CSV table of C-alpha atoms in Angstrom, one decimal:
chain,number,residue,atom,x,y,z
A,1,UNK,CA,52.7,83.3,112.7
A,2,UNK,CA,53.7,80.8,110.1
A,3,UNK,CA,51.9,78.7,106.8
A,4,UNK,CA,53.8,75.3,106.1
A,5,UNK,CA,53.4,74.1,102.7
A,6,UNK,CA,54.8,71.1,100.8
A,7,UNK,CA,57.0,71.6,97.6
A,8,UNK,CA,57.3,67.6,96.5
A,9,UNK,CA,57.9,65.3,99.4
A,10,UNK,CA,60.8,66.6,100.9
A,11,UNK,CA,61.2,70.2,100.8
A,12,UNK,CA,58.6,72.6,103.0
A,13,UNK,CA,58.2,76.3,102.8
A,14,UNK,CA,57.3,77.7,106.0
A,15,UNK,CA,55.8,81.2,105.7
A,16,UNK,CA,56.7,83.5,108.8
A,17,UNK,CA,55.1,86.7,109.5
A,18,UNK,CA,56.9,89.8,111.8
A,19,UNK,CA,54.6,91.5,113.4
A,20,UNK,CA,55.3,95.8,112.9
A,21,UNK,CA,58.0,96.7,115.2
A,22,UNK,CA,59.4,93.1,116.5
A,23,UNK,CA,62.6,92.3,115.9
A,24,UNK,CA,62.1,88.0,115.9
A,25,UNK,CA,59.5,85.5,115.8
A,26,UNK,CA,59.6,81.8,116.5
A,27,UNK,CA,57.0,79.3,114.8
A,28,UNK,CA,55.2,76.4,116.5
A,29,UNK,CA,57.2,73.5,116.5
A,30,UNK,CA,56.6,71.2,114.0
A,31,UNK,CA,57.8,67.4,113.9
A,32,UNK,CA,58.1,66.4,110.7
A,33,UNK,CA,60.5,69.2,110.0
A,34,UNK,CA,63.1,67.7,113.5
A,35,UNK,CA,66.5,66.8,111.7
A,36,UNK,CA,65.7,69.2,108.6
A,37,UNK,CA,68.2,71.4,107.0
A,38,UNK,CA,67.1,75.1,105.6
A,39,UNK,CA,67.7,75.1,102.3
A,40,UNK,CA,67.0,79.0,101.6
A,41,UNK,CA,64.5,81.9,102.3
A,42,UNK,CA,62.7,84.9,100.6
A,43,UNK,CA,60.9,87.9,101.5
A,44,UNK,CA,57.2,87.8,99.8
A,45,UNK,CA,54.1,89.8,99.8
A,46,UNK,CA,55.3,94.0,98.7
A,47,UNK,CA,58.9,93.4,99.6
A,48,UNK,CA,61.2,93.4,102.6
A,49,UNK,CA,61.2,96.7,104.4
A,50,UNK,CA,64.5,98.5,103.4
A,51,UNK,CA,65.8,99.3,106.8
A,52,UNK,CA,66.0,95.9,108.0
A,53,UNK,CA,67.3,92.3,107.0
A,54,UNK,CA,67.5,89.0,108.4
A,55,UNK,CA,70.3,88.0,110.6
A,56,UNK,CA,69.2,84.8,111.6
A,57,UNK,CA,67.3,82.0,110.2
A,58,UNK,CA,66.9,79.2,111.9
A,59,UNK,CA,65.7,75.8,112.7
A,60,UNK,CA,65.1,74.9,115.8
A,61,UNK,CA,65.8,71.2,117.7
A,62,UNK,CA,61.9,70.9,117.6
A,63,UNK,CA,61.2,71.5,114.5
A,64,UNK,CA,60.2,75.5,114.7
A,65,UNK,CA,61.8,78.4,113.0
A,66,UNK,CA,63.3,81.7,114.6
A,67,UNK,CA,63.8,84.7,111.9
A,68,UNK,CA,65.6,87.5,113.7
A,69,UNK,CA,65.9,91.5,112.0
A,70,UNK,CA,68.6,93.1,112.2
A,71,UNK,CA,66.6,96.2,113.7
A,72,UNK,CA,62.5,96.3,114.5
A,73,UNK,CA,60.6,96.1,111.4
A,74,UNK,CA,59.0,99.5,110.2
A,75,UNK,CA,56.1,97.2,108.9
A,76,UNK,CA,54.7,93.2,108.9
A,77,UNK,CA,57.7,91.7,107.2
A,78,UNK,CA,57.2,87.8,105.9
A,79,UNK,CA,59.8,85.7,104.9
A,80,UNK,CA,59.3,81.9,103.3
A,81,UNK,CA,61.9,79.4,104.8
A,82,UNK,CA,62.6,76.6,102.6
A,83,UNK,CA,63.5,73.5,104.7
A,84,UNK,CA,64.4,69.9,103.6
A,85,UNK,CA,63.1,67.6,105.7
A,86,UNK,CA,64.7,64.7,107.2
């Protein structure tokens, strides 16, 4: 699952939700964000679950974001990606 906003022209924050006990997720592609660069991400909502951590972020040829964990999440875990667009 994932919530694109826009920050200003250029930069997008792309919320994306973990489902309880999955250890990635991939969003749908999205064209404007093709060529982009992630600038940064951070867990929102009541915090990151303790036993896990991101050890991948990122963006895809076609636009979409992957967010691996490091182990299953113990709990929904969200995560806003900021990417500069092209």
């Amino acid at each position: 699952q994932a919530l694109a906003s826009n920050i200003g022209n250029n930069i997008t924050t792309v919320l994306v939700t973990i489902p309880f006990e999955q250890t990635s997720v991939t969003t749908a592609a999205d064209p404007t964000l093709v060529g982009g660069r992630i600038l940064g991400y951070h867990p929102t909502g009541s915090g990151a679950p303790a036993t896990t951590f991101p050890t991948e972020i990122r963006l895809n040829a076609n636009g979409s974001v992957t967010v691996r964990l490091s182990d299953p999440s113990d709990e929904e875990w969200n995560v806003i990606v900021n990417v500069l667009k092209p």
